[in-house]
mmCIF file with all atom_site columns, C-alpha atoms in Angstrom:
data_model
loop_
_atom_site.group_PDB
_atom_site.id
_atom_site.type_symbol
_atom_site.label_atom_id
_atom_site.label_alt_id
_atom_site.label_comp_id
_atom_site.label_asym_id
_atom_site.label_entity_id
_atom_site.label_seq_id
_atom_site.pdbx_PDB_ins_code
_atom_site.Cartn_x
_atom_site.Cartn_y
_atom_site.Cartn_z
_atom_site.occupancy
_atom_site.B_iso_or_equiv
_atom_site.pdbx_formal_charge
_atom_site.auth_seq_id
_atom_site.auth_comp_id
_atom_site.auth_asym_id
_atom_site.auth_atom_id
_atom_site.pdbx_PDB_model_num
ATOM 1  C CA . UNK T 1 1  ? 0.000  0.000  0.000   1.00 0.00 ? 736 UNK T CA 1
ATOM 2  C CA . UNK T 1 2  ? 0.880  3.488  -0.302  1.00 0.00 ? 737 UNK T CA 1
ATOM 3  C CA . UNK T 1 3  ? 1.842  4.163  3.255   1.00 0.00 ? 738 UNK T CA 1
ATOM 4  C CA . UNK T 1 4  ? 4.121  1.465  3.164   1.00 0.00 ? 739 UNK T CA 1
ATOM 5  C CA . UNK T 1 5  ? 5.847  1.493  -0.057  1.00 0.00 ? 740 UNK T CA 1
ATOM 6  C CA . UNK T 1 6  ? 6.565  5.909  1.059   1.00 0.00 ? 741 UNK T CA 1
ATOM 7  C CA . UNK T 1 7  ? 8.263  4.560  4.756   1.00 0.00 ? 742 UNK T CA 1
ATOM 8  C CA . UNK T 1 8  ? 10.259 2.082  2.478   1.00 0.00 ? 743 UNK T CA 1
ATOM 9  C CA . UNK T 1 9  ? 11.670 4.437  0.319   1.00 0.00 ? 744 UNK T CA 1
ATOM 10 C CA . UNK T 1 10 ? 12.278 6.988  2.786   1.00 0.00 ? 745 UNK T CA 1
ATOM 11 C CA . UNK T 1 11 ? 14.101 4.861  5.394   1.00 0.00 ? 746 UNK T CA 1
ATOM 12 C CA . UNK T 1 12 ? 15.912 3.650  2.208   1.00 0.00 ? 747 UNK T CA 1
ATOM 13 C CA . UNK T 1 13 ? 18.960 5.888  2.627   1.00 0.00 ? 748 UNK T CA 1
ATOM 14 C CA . UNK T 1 14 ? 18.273 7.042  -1.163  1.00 0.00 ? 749 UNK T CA 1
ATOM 15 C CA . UNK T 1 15 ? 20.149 10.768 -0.973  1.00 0.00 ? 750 UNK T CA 1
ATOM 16 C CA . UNK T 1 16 ? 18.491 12.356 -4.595  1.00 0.00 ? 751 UNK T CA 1
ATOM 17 C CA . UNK T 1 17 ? 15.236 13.672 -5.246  1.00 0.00 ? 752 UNK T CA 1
ATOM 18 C CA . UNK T 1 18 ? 12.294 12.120 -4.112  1.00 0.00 ? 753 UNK T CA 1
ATOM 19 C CA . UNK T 1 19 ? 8.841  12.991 -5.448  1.00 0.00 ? 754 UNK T CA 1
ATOM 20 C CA . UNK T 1 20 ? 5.663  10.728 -3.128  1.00 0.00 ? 755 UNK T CA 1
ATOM 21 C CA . UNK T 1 21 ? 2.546  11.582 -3.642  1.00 0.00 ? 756 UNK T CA 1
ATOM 22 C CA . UNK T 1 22 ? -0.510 9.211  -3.887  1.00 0.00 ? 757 UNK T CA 1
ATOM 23 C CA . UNK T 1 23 ? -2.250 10.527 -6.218  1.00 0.00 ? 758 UNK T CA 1
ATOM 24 C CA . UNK T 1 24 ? -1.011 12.522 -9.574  1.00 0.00 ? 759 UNK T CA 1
ATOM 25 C CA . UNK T 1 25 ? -1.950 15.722 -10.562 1.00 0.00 ? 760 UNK T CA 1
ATOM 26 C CA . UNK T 1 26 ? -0.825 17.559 -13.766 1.00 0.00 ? 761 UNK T CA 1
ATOM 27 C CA . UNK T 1 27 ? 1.474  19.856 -11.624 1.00 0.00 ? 762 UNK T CA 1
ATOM 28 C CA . UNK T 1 28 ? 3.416  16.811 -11.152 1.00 0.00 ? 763 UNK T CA 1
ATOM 29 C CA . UNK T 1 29 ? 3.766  15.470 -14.251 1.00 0.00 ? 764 UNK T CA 1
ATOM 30 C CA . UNK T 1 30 ? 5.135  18.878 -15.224 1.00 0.00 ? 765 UNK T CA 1
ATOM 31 C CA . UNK T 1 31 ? 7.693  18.920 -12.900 1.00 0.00 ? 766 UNK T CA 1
ATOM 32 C CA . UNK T 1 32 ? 9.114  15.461 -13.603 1.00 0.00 ? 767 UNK T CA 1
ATOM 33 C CA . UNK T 1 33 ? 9.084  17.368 -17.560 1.00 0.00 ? 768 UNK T CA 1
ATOM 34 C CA . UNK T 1 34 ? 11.261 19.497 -16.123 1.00 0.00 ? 769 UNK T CA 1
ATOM 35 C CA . UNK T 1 35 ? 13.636 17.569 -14.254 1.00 0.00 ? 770 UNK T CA 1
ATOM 36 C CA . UNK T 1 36 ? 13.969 14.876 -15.534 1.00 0.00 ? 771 UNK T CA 1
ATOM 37 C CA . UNK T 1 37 ? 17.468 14.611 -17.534 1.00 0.00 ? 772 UNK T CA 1
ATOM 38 C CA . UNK T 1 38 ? 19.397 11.902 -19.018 1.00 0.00 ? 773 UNK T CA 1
ATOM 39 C CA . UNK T 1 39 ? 20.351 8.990  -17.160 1.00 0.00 ? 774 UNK T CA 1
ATOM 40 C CA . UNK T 1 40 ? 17.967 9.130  -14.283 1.00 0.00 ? 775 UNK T CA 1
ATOM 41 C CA . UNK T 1 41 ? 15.637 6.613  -13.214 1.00 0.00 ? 776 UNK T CA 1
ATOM 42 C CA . UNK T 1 42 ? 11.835 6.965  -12.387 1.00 0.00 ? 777 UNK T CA 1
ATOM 43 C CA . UNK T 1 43 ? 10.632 4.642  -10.876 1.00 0.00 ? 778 UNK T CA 1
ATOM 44 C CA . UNK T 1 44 ? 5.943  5.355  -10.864 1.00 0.00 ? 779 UNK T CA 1
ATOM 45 C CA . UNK T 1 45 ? 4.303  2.920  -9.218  1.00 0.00 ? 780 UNK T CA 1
ATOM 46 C CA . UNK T 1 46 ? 0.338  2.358  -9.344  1.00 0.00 ? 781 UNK T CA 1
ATOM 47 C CA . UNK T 1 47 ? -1.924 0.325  -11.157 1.00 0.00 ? 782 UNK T CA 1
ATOM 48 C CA . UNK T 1 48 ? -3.956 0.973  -14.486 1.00 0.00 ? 783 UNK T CA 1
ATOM 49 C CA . UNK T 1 49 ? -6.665 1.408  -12.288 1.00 0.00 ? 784 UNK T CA 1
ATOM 50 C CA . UNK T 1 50 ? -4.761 4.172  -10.765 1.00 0.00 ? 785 UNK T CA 1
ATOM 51 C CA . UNK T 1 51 ? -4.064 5.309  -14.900 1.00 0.00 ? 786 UNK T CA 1
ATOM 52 C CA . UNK T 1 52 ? -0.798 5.757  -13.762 1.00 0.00 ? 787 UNK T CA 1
ATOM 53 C CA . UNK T 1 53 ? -0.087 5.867  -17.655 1.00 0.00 ? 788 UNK T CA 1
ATOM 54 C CA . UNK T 1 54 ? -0.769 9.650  -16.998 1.00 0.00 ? 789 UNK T CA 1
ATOM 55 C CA . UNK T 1 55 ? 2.382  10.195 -16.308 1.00 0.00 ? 790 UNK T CA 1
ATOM 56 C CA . UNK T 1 56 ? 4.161  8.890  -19.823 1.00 0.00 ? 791 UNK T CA 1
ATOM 57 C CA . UNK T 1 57 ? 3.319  12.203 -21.715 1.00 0.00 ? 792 UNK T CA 1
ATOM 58 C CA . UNK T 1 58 ? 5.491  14.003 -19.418 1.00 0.00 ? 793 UNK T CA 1
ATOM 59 C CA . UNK T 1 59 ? 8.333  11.647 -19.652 1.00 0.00 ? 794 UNK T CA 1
ATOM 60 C CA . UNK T 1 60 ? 10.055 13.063 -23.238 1.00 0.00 ? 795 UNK T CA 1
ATOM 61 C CA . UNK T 1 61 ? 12.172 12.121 -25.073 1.00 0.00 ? 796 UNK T CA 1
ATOM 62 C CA . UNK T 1 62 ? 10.875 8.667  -24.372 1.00 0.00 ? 797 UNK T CA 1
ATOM 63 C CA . UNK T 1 63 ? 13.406 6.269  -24.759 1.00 0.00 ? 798 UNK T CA 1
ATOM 64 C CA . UNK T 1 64 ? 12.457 2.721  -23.586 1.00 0.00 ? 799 UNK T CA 1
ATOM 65 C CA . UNK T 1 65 ? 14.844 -0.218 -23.897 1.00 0.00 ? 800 UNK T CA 1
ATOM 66 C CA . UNK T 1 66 ? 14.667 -3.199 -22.850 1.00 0.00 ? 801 UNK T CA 1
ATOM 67 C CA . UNK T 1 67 ? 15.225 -4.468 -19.860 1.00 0.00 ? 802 UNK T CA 1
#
């Protein structure tokens, strides 16, 4: 669940930009536009039911490889 995936990453050590919110709104999205940069990873996690795909228009230039 939400609360519990947010204590996880916070108690993770993780030292760079951290961005938890349970639910998206569009200001989000636009500032993941505009800080996201090469070589970073994003890690969204949520459901279809949640349409997390929301958050893929903000993501550019998309460039998915294969993991």
């Amino acid at each position: 669940d939400f609360e519990s995936f947010k204590k996880g990453v916070e108690s993770s050590g993780f030292k760079g930009e951290k961005l938890i919110q349970s639910d998206f709104t569009e200001e989000m999205g636009r500032h993941l536009e505009r800080t996201i940069a090469a070589g970073d990873i994003v890690l969204i996690k949520g459901s279809r039911g949640a349409k997390t795909e929301r958050f893929v228009p903000f993501c550019h230039p998309l460039n998915w490889s294969a993991k």
